Short mmCIF file of C-alpha atoms in Angstrom, two decimals:
data_model
loop_
_atom_site.label_atom_id
_atom_site.label_comp_id
_atom_site.label_asym_id
_atom_site.label_seq_id
_atom_site.Cartn_x
_atom_site.Cartn_y
_atom_site.Cartn_z
CA UNK A 1 6.11 9.40 35.20
CA UNK A 2 6.10 12.98 33.97
CA UNK A 3 9.18 13.79 36.03
CA UNK A 4 10.84 10.58 34.85
CA UNK A 5 10.51 11.51 31.18
CA UNK A 6 11.56 15.11 31.80
CA UNK A 7 14.45 14.25 34.11
CA UNK A 8 17.29 14.28 31.63
CA UNK A 9 18.30 14.67 28.01
CA UNK A 10 21.55 12.83 28.60
CA UNK A 11 21.30 9.52 26.70
CA UNK A 12 23.08 7.40 29.33
CA UNK A 13 21.00 8.80 32.16
CA UNK A 14 17.84 8.54 30.10
CA UNK A 15 18.54 4.84 29.47
CA UNK A 16 18.87 4.29 33.20
CA UNK A 17 15.52 5.98 33.73
CA UNK A 18 13.95 3.80 31.04
CA UNK A 19 15.31 0.66 32.66
CA UNK A 20 13.95 1.75 36.01
CA UNK A 21 10.54 2.30 34.46
CA UNK A 22 10.70 -1.18 32.93
CA UNK A 23 11.33 -2.64 36.36
CA UNK A 24 8.24 -0.87 37.70
CA UNK A 25 6.32 -2.11 34.67
CA UNK A 26 7.14 -5.72 35.50
CA UNK A 27 5.84 -5.24 39.05
CA UNK A 28 2.58 -3.53 38.11
CA UNK A 29 1.92 -3.50 34.36
CA UNK A 30 -1.61 -2.04 34.39
CA UNK A 31 -0.70 0.63 36.95
CA UNK A 32 2.33 1.71 34.92
CA UNK A 33 0.31 1.70 31.71
CA UNK A 34 -2.36 3.82 33.38
CA UNK A 35 0.26 6.41 34.26
CA UNK A 36 1.78 6.35 30.78
CA UNK A 37 -1.54 6.77 28.98
CA UNK A 38 -2.52 9.53 31.40
CA UNK A 39 0.60 11.46 30.38
CA UNK A 40 -0.01 10.73 26.69
CA UNK A 41 -3.52 12.15 26.94
CA UNK A 42 -2.82 15.06 29.27
CA UNK A 43 0.91 15.60 29.59
CA UNK A 44 3.25 18.10 27.96
CA UNK A 45 4.31 17.47 24.38
CA UNK A 46 7.80 16.21 25.25
CA UNK A 47 6.38 13.83 27.87
CA UNK A 48 3.73 12.57 25.43
CA UNK A 49 6.34 11.99 22.74
CA UNK A 50 8.68 10.07 25.03
CA UNK A 51 5.87 8.01 26.55
CA UNK A 52 4.66 6.91 23.11
CA UNK A 53 8.19 6.03 21.98
CA UNK A 54 8.72 4.09 25.22
CA UNK A 55 5.62 2.00 24.51
CA UNK A 56 6.53 1.42 20.86
CA UNK A 57 10.05 0.19 21.65
CA UNK A 58 9.78 -1.47 25.05
CA UNK A 59 6.48 -3.36 25.08
CA UNK A 60 7.76 -5.94 22.61
CA UNK A 61 10.67 -6.76 24.95
CA UNK A 62 8.44 -7.71 27.89
CA UNK A 63 7.85 -11.40 28.72
CA UNK A 64 4.48 -13.09 28.26
CA UNK A 65 3.86 -13.28 31.99
CA UNK A 66 3.84 -9.47 32.06
CA UNK A 67 1.94 -8.95 28.77
CA UNK A 68 -1.14 -10.91 29.77
CA UNK A 69 -4.38 -10.86 27.81
CA UNK A 70 -5.85 -8.45 30.37
CA UNK A 71 -2.91 -6.07 29.97
CA UNK A 72 -3.18 -6.19 26.17
CA UNK A 73 -6.90 -5.44 26.33
CA UNK A 74 -6.11 -2.43 28.52
CA UNK A 75 -3.55 -1.21 25.96
CA UNK A 76 -6.10 -1.52 23.15
CA UNK A 77 -8.80 0.33 25.12
CA UNK A 78 -6.48 3.21 26.07
CA UNK A 79 -4.96 3.40 22.60
CA UNK A 80 -8.39 3.94 21.07
CA UNK A 81 -8.78 7.02 23.28
CA UNK A 82 -5.43 8.39 22.12
CA UNK A 83 -6.22 7.71 18.45
CA UNK A 84 -9.06 10.21 18.58
CA UNK A 85 -6.42 12.93 18.21
CA UNK A 86 -2.97 12.02 16.92
CA UNK A 87 -0.36 13.21 14.46
CA UNK A 88 0.59 11.04 11.53
CA UNK A 89 3.79 9.88 13.17
CA UNK A 90 1.97 9.02 16.39
CA UNK A 91 -0.64 7.04 14.46
CA UNK A 92 2.05 4.89 12.84
CA UNK A 93 3.71 4.27 16.22
CA UNK A 94 0.42 3.18 17.76
CA UNK A 95 -0.25 0.84 14.84
CA UNK A 96 3.18 -0.64 15.52
CA UNK A 97 2.28 -1.07 19.18
CA UNK A 98 -1.11 -2.64 18.52
CA UNK A 99 -0.04 -4.91 15.67
CA UNK A 100 2.64 -6.35 17.96
CA UNK A 101 0.12 -7.48 20.59
CA UNK A 102 -0.30 -11.25 20.71
CA UNK A 103 -4.07 -11.00 21.17
CA UNK A 104 -4.37 -9.07 17.87
CA UNK A 105 -2.54 -11.63 15.75
CA UNK A 106 -5.75 -13.59 15.10
CA UNK A 107 -8.23 -12.96 12.29
CA UNK A 108 -10.59 -11.09 14.62
CA UNK A 109 -7.66 -9.10 16.03
CA UNK A 110 -6.44 -7.99 12.61
CA UNK A 111 -10.02 -7.14 11.68
CA UNK A 112 -10.16 -4.81 14.69
CA UNK A 113 -6.97 -3.12 13.50
CA UNK A 114 -8.38 -2.68 9.98
CA UNK A 115 -11.47 -1.04 11.45
CA UNK A 116 -9.27 1.32 13.49
CA UNK A 117 -7.37 2.31 10.35
CA UNK A 118 -10.60 2.77 8.37
CA UNK A 119 -11.87 5.11 11.08
CA UNK A 120 -8.66 7.13 10.93
CA UNK A 121 -8.89 7.26 7.13
CA UNK A 122 -12.39 8.78 7.46
CA UNK A 123 -13.81 6.72 4.60
CA UNK A 124 -17.26 8.12 5.30
CA UNK A 125 -16.14 11.66 4.49
CA UNK A 126 -16.14 13.29 1.06
CA UNK A 127 -12.78 12.85 -0.66
CA UNK A 128 -11.08 16.08 -1.70
CA UNK A 129 -8.36 15.34 -4.29
CA UNK A 130 -7.13 18.95 -4.28
CA UNK A 131 -6.39 18.87 -0.54
CA UNK A 132 -2.87 17.40 -0.12
CA UNK A 133 -3.47 16.62 3.55
CA UNK A 134 -6.64 14.69 2.71
CA UNK A 135 -4.79 12.68 0.05
CA UNK A 136 -1.77 12.17 2.29
CA UNK A 137 -3.90 10.94 5.13
CA UNK A 138 -5.77 8.41 3.01
CA UNK A 139 -2.58 7.01 1.54
CA UNK A 140 -0.78 6.63 4.84
CA UNK A 141 -3.76 5.00 6.49
CA UNK A 142 -4.01 2.62 3.54
CA UNK A 143 -0.34 1.74 3.88
CA UNK A 144 -0.99 0.74 7.47
CA UNK A 145 -3.95 -1.40 6.46
CA UNK A 146 -2.37 -3.27 3.53
CA UNK A 147 -0.19 -5.66 5.64
CA UNK A 148 -3.28 -6.63 7.67
CA UNK A 149 -5.34 -7.89 4.73
CA UNK A 150 -5.66 -11.59 3.98
CA UNK A 151 -8.20 -14.01 2.53
CA UNK A 152 -10.06 -13.75 5.84
CA UNK A 153 -9.53 -10.05 6.55
CA UNK A 154 -10.95 -8.28 3.53
CA UNK A 155 -9.93 -4.99 1.94
CA UNK A 156 -13.41 -4.40 0.49
CA UNK A 157 -14.10 -1.10 2.24
CA UNK A 158 -10.80 0.42 1.09
CA UNK A 159 -11.00 -0.95 -2.48
CA UNK A 160 -14.56 0.36 -2.80
CA UNK A 161 -13.50 3.82 -1.64
CA UNK A 162 -10.57 3.91 -4.05
CA UNK A 163 -12.77 2.85 -6.99
CA UNK A 164 -15.63 5.22 -6.20
CA UNK A 165 -13.77 8.32 -5.02
CA UNK A 166 -10.06 8.17 -5.85
CA UNK A 167 -9.85 6.65 -9.35
CA UNK A 168 -12.29 9.17 -10.91
CA UNK A 169 -10.12 11.96 -9.48
CA UNK A 170 -6.74 10.39 -10.20
CA UNK A 171 -5.43 13.21 -12.39
CA UNK A 172 -6.49 15.84 -9.81
CA UNK A 173 -4.60 14.33 -6.87
CA UNK A 174 -2.19 16.60 -5.05
CA UNK A 175 0.55 15.79 -2.58
CA UNK A 176 2.84 17.84 -0.33
CA UNK A 177 5.65 15.34 -0.98
CA UNK A 178 8.04 16.67 -3.59
CA UNK A 179 8.93 14.22 -6.34
CA UNK A 180 6.27 11.65 -5.45
CA UNK A 181 4.30 10.17 -8.35
CA UNK A 182 1.04 10.31 -6.44
CA UNK A 183 -0.99 8.62 -9.18
CA UNK A 184 1.34 5.62 -9.34
CA UNK A 185 1.36 5.45 -5.54
CA UNK A 186 -2.45 5.21 -5.49
CA UNK A 187 -2.53 2.57 -8.22
CA UNK A 188 0.05 0.43 -6.42
CA UNK A 189 -1.93 0.48 -3.20
CA UNK A 190 -5.12 -0.40 -5.07
CA UNK A 191 -3.36 -3.32 -6.79
CA UNK A 192 -2.03 -4.67 -3.48
CA UNK A 193 -5.47 -4.45 -1.87
CA UNK A 194 -7.40 -5.92 -4.79
CA UNK A 195 -6.14 -9.45 -4.04
CA UNK A 196 -8.04 -9.48 -0.76
CA UNK A 197 -11.29 -7.78 -1.76
CA UNK A 198 -14.41 -9.60 -0.61
CA UNK A 199 -17.97 -9.30 -1.87
CA UNK A 200 -18.49 -5.78 -3.16
CA UNK A 201 -21.93 -4.20 -3.10
CA UNK A 202 -21.50 -2.18 -6.32
CA UNK A 203 -19.10 -4.54 -8.08
CA UNK A 204 -20.24 -3.91 -11.67
CA UNK A 205 -20.23 -0.14 -11.24
CA UNK A 206 -16.79 -0.10 -9.63
CA UNK A 207 -15.37 -2.57 -12.13
CA UNK A 208 -16.52 -0.21 -14.89
CA UNK A 209 -14.70 2.71 -13.22
CA UNK A 210 -11.56 0.61 -13.04
CA UNK A 211 -11.96 -0.52 -16.66
CA UNK A 212 -12.46 3.05 -17.89
CA UNK A 213 -9.31 4.17 -16.07
CA UNK A 214 -7.39 1.25 -17.59
CA UNK A 215 -8.45 2.35 -21.09
CA UNK A 216 -6.95 5.79 -20.44
CA UNK A 217 -3.51 4.20 -20.14
CA UNK A 218 -3.93 1.74 -23.00
CA UNK A 219 -3.95 3.90 -26.14
CA UNK A 220 -5.26 2.97 -29.54
CA UNK A 221 -2.60 2.52 -32.23
CA UNK A 222 -1.89 5.75 -34.14
CA UNK A 223 -3.68 6.18 -37.46
CA UNK A 224 -1.65 5.45 -40.55
CA UNK A 225 -1.24 7.98 -43.34
CA UNK A 226 -1.68 7.05 -47.00
CA UNK A 227 2.01 6.19 -47.34
CA UNK A 228 1.68 3.64 -44.54
CA UNK A 229 3.54 5.69 -41.96
CA UNK A 230 2.12 7.15 -38.77
CA UNK A 231 -0.07 10.17 -39.35
CA UNK A 232 1.03 11.71 -36.05
CA UNK A 233 4.49 12.97 -35.12
CA UNK A 234 5.19 10.11 -32.68
CA UNK A 235 3.60 7.03 -31.24
CA UNK A 236 1.96 7.33 -27.81
CA UNK A 237 4.15 6.51 -24.83
CA UNK A 238 3.23 3.34 -23.00
CA UNK A 239 3.15 3.72 -19.23
CA UNK A 240 3.99 0.21 -18.13
CA UNK A 241 3.93 0.74 -14.37
CA UNK A 242 0.46 2.29 -14.43
CA UNK A 243 -0.88 -0.43 -16.71
CA UNK A 244 0.57 -3.22 -14.58
CA UNK A 245 -1.29 -1.87 -11.52
CA UNK A 246 -4.57 -1.30 -13.35
CA UNK A 247 -4.50 -4.59 -15.26
CA UNK A 248 -3.75 -6.50 -12.07
CA UNK A 249 -6.56 -4.78 -10.16
CA UNK A 250 -8.99 -5.36 -13.03
CA UNK A 251 -7.89 -8.99 -13.25
CA UNK A 252 -8.45 -9.52 -9.51
CA UNK A 253 -11.89 -7.87 -9.39
CA UNK A 254 -12.90 -9.15 -12.82
CA UNK A 255 -12.80 -12.75 -11.67
CA UNK A 256 -15.69 -11.87 -9.34
CA UNK A 257 -17.78 -10.92 -12.38
CA UNK A 258 -16.32 -13.06 -15.20
CA UNK A 259 -18.94 -12.09 -17.79
CA UNK A 260 -18.21 -8.36 -17.44
CA UNK A 261 -16.28 -8.15 -20.72
CA UNK A 262 -18.68 -10.33 -22.66
CA UNK A 263 -22.20 -9.82 -21.35
CA UNK A 264 -21.99 -6.30 -19.97
CA UNK A 265 -20.15 -4.50 -22.76
CA UNK A 266 -21.34 -4.13 -26.33
CA UNK A 267 -19.40 -5.76 -29.14
CA UNK A 268 -17.78 -2.50 -30.29
CA UNK A 269 -16.42 -1.73 -26.85
CA UNK A 270 -14.95 -5.19 -26.48
CA UNK A 271 -13.42 -4.95 -29.95
CA UNK A 272 -11.90 -1.58 -29.02
CA UNK A 273 -10.38 -3.06 -25.86
CA UNK A 274 -8.79 -5.95 -27.74
CA UNK A 275 -7.23 -3.54 -30.25
CA UNK A 276 -5.69 -1.65 -27.33
CA UNK A 277 -4.46 -4.87 -25.73
CA UNK A 278 -2.91 -5.98 -29.01
CA UNK A 279 -1.16 -2.64 -29.55
CA UNK A 280 0.15 -2.62 -26.00
CA UNK A 281 1.39 -6.21 -26.37
CA UNK A 282 3.39 -5.18 -29.45
CA UNK A 283 4.91 -2.32 -27.50
CA UNK A 284 5.86 -4.74 -24.75
CA UNK A 285 7.77 -6.93 -27.18
CA UNK A 286 9.70 -3.91 -28.48
CA UNK A 287 10.57 -2.86 -24.95
CA UNK A 288 11.64 -6.36 -23.93
CA UNK A 289 14.04 -6.40 -26.88
CA UNK A 290 15.42 -3.04 -25.71
CA UNK A 291 16.00 -4.45 -22.26
CA UNK A 292 17.80 -7.50 -23.58
CA UNK A 293 20.00 -5.33 -25.77
CA UNK A 294 20.85 -3.23 -22.72
CA UNK A 295 22.03 -6.39 -20.97
CA UNK A 296 23.75 -7.91 -23.97
CA UNK A 297 27.43 -8.57 -23.44
CA UNK A 298 27.26 -7.91 -19.71
CA UNK A 299 28.60 -10.80 -17.69
CA UNK A 300 30.11 -11.44 -14.31
CA UNK A 301 30.68 -8.27 -12.32
CA UNK A 302 28.89 -6.10 -14.90
CA UNK A 303 25.64 -7.93 -14.26
CA UNK A 304 25.99 -7.25 -10.55
CA UNK A 305 25.88 -3.49 -10.99
CA UNK A 306 22.85 -1.73 -9.58
CA UNK A 307 21.56 -0.51 -12.93
CA UNK A 308 21.84 -3.84 -14.71
CA UNK A 309 20.31 -5.85 -11.87
CA UNK A 310 17.35 -3.47 -11.50
CA UNK A 311 16.71 -3.52 -15.25
CA UNK A 312 16.80 -7.29 -15.24
CA UNK A 313 14.69 -7.91 -12.14
CA UNK A 314 12.16 -5.08 -12.15
CA UNK A 315 11.61 -4.04 -15.76
CA UNK A 316 11.35 -7.55 -17.14
CA UNK A 317 9.04 -8.50 -14.30
CA UNK A 318 6.68 -5.63 -15.15
CA UNK A 319 6.56 -6.54 -18.81
CA UNK A 320 6.17 -10.24 -18.09
CA UNK A 321 3.32 -9.53 -15.67
CA UNK A 322 1.49 -7.43 -18.26
CA UNK A 323 2.07 -10.09 -20.91
CA UNK A 324 0.53 -12.79 -18.72
CA UNK A 325 -2.50 -10.67 -17.84
CA UNK A 326 -3.09 -9.59 -21.43
CA UNK A 327 -3.01 -13.21 -22.61
CA UNK A 328 -5.64 -14.05 -20.00
CA UNK A 329 -7.93 -11.30 -21.30
CA UNK A 330 -7.47 -12.45 -24.91
CA UNK A 331 -9.06 -15.79 -24.08
CA UNK A 332 -12.59 -16.37 -25.38
CA UNK A 333 -14.21 -15.86 -22.97
CA UNK A 334 -11.60 -13.87 -20.98
CA UNK A 335 -9.82 -15.92 -18.34
CA UNK A 336 -8.84 -14.79 -14.84
CA UNK A 337 -6.82 -17.83 -13.82
CA UNK A 338 -3.21 -16.66 -14.09
CA UNK A 339 -1.29 -15.62 -11.02
CA UNK A 340 1.46 -13.01 -11.01
CA UNK A 341 3.49 -11.31 -8.28
CA UNK A 342 3.45 -7.52 -8.52
CA UNK A 343 6.80 -6.24 -9.75
CA UNK A 344 7.62 -4.21 -6.63
CA UNK A 345 6.89 -7.08 -4.25
CA UNK A 346 9.81 -9.21 -3.06
CA UNK A 347 10.10 -12.62 -4.68
CA UNK A 348 9.91 -15.39 -2.09
CA UNK A 349 9.31 -19.13 -2.14
CA UNK A 350 5.92 -18.46 -0.58
CA UNK A 351 4.46 -14.99 -0.65
CA UNK A 352 4.28 -13.82 2.97
CA UNK A 353 0.69 -12.58 2.78
CA UNK A 354 -0.51 -15.82 1.17
CA UNK A 355 1.37 -17.88 3.74
CA UNK A 356 -0.18 -15.88 6.55
CA UNK A 357 -3.59 -16.16 4.97
CA UNK A 358 -3.35 -19.95 4.91
CA UNK A 359 -2.52 -19.91 8.62
CA UNK A 360 -5.44 -17.66 9.60
CA UNK A 361 -7.49 -19.03 12.44
CA UNK A 362 -10.33 -17.83 14.58
CA UNK A 363 -8.68 -19.29 17.65
CA UNK A 364 -6.63 -17.26 20.08
CA UNK A 365 -3.44 -18.97 18.96
CA UNK A 366 -1.22 -16.63 16.95
CA UNK A 367 -0.19 -17.71 13.45
CA UNK A 368 3.31 -18.85 12.75
CA UNK A 369 5.65 -16.12 11.68
CA UNK A 370 6.12 -15.86 7.95
CA UNK A 371 9.66 -15.90 6.69
CA UNK A 372 11.08 -12.42 6.66
CA UNK A 373 11.53 -10.86 3.26
CA UNK A 374 13.19 -7.60 2.30
CA UNK A 375 11.88 -4.64 4.24
CA UNK A 376 9.53 -2.32 2.39
CA UNK A 377 11.88 0.57 3.07
CA UNK A 378 14.64 -1.29 1.25
CA UNK A 379 12.99 -1.09 -2.16
CA UNK A 380 15.20 0.37 -4.80
CA UNK A 381 14.39 3.15 -7.19
CA UNK A 382 14.15 1.93 -10.76
CA UNK A 383 15.37 4.26 -13.49
CA UNK A 384 14.58 2.73 -16.88
CA UNK A 385 16.79 3.15 -19.95
CA UNK A 386 15.75 5.82 -22.38
CA UNK A 387 13.51 4.92 -25.28
CA UNK A 388 10.10 5.42 -26.78
CA UNK A 389 8.48 2.67 -24.74
CA UNK A 390 10.38 3.04 -21.49
CA UNK A 391 10.28 6.69 -20.52
CA UNK A 392 7.28 6.30 -18.24
CA UNK A 393 8.09 3.01 -16.55
CA UNK A 394 8.16 4.76 -13.20
CA UNK A 395 10.01 4.56 -9.91
CA UNK A 396 9.29 2.26 -7.05
CA UNK A 397 10.50 3.68 -3.75
CA UNK A 398 7.57 5.66 -2.39
CA UNK A 399 7.47 4.98 1.35
CA UNK A 400 10.49 7.17 1.98
CA UNK A 401 9.00 10.17 0.19
CA UNK A 402 6.79 11.48 2.97
CA UNK A 403 4.04 10.86 5.44
CA UNK A 404 0.66 12.07 6.43
CA UNK A 405 -0.51 14.59 8.90
CA UNK A 406 -2.25 12.80 11.70
CA UNK A 407 -5.65 12.24 13.21
CA UNK A 408 -9.17 13.17 13.91
CA UNK A 409 -10.65 15.57 16.45
CA UNK A 410 -8.50 18.62 15.91
CA UNK A 411 -7.35 17.41 12.53
CA UNK A 412 -4.35 15.59 11.05
CA UNK A 413 -1.52 17.38 12.58
CA UNK A 414 -3.38 16.50 15.75
CA UNK A 415 -2.99 17.97 19.23
CA UNK A 416 -3.91 21.42 18.00
CA UNK A 417 -1.58 21.26 14.96
CA UNK A 418 1.39 21.12 17.27
CA UNK A 419 3.64 18.99 15.09
CA UNK A 420 3.39 17.81 11.53
CA UNK A 421 6.41 15.58 11.42
CA UNK A 422 6.74 13.49 8.31
CA UNK A 423 7.30 9.79 8.42
CA UNK A 424 8.70 7.16 6.11
#
C-alpha cells in the first residue's frame, strides 16, 4: 500500500491506482483496512495523508455487502488508535469517516462519537484562555460534537465545561485566527448546545455564571441629568448578537430551574434585571425601526440584493428572537415556554436536529435522513447598517476563519508537530 500511494503524483495515474485499491478492498475489506491503518500509524507523512484521504472519500462509496458491521467495528477500533495522535485536519477527516458509518447512526453510536470528541477536547484538563491553541482545540472539537447532539444524546458535559471554565474567562480568550470574534463564536456554540443539555450536576451554580455574563451585555439605562438629558456623552451600545446567544442559553437552561429568578435571587437583583430587560427592549424597537427605514422604498430587484436580504432575514430575526425571549422573562413568574430558531440557523419546515431527535432509536436501524438544508459553510457574513444600536450586531461566518491544531499524545499539531494545517 505504501508503494501504491507513493507511486505517482500524476492525477490520472493516481486515480487508476485508487480504483485498483478499491477493487482489492471489495475482495478483502478487513485485510485492505489493516494495511491502510498500518500505514497511517507507521508510514511516511505523504502516505499517511493519502491513506486518510482515501478512507474519507472512498468508504462512503462502497456497497453495504462490503461495509458489513464487522468491517465498521474494525474501522472504529483502528480509528481510536489513530486519534491518540492527530492533527486538527486529520481529526476532522476521521470524524467524517466515523459519522458516515451505518452502525454509528443510532443513539448509542452517536453517543460513542460524542465521547470520542470529548476525549479529544480534553475536558478534564485545566482551560487556559490565553493559549490560542487550547482555545482553538476546544472550539473545533465542539463544532464536531454539535451536529451529534439530540434529545437522546446530551451536550451536558460540553455545556458544563463552557459554563464553568470558558464563560468566566470570555474576555481573556485568544485565537490565532485573524478577524475572528472569538467571544461571539463561543457564545454561539454554547447556545446551539444548550438545547440538548441533560441533567446538570451544578445547575444552579452554572446558571448563575450564565446569568452574570448576560448582565454584562445588558446595560442599565444611562443616568439622566437635571435637564432630563443623558448625563453621559452617549448611550451604551447594545450588542444584539451576544445577547441573543446568552438569552437563548439562559432560557434553555433556566427552564430546568424555573424558580431561579424568583426564589434564588433577592428582590433587588430581580428588579435590576427587569430594568435592564426593559431598556434593552426599548433599544430593540429603535433598531427595528432603523432596519425598516433601511428597507423602505426597496422593491423588486432592490430587495434581492445581498445587503437588503441579509438585513431583512438576519437582523430582524435576531431582534425578534430577543423580543420573544425578553417577553417570556417578563412574565410573573418568568416563563420558558417560547421557542425560537437561532438567527444563524437555516429556516426549514422542520429543524433538522429536532427531526433527527424525534427519529432517535436504540435499535440498529439508522434514522431516516433529514432534509438537507444550507451547508454550514454557506452562511453569509452580515454587516449591519451604521447606527447607535447596530454597530455591534456581529458577523456570522465563523467556520471559514480557521481551524484547530490537532490531537493528544504529542500535542495538537500531532505527529511531532509535523503539520499544523488549518481547516474550515
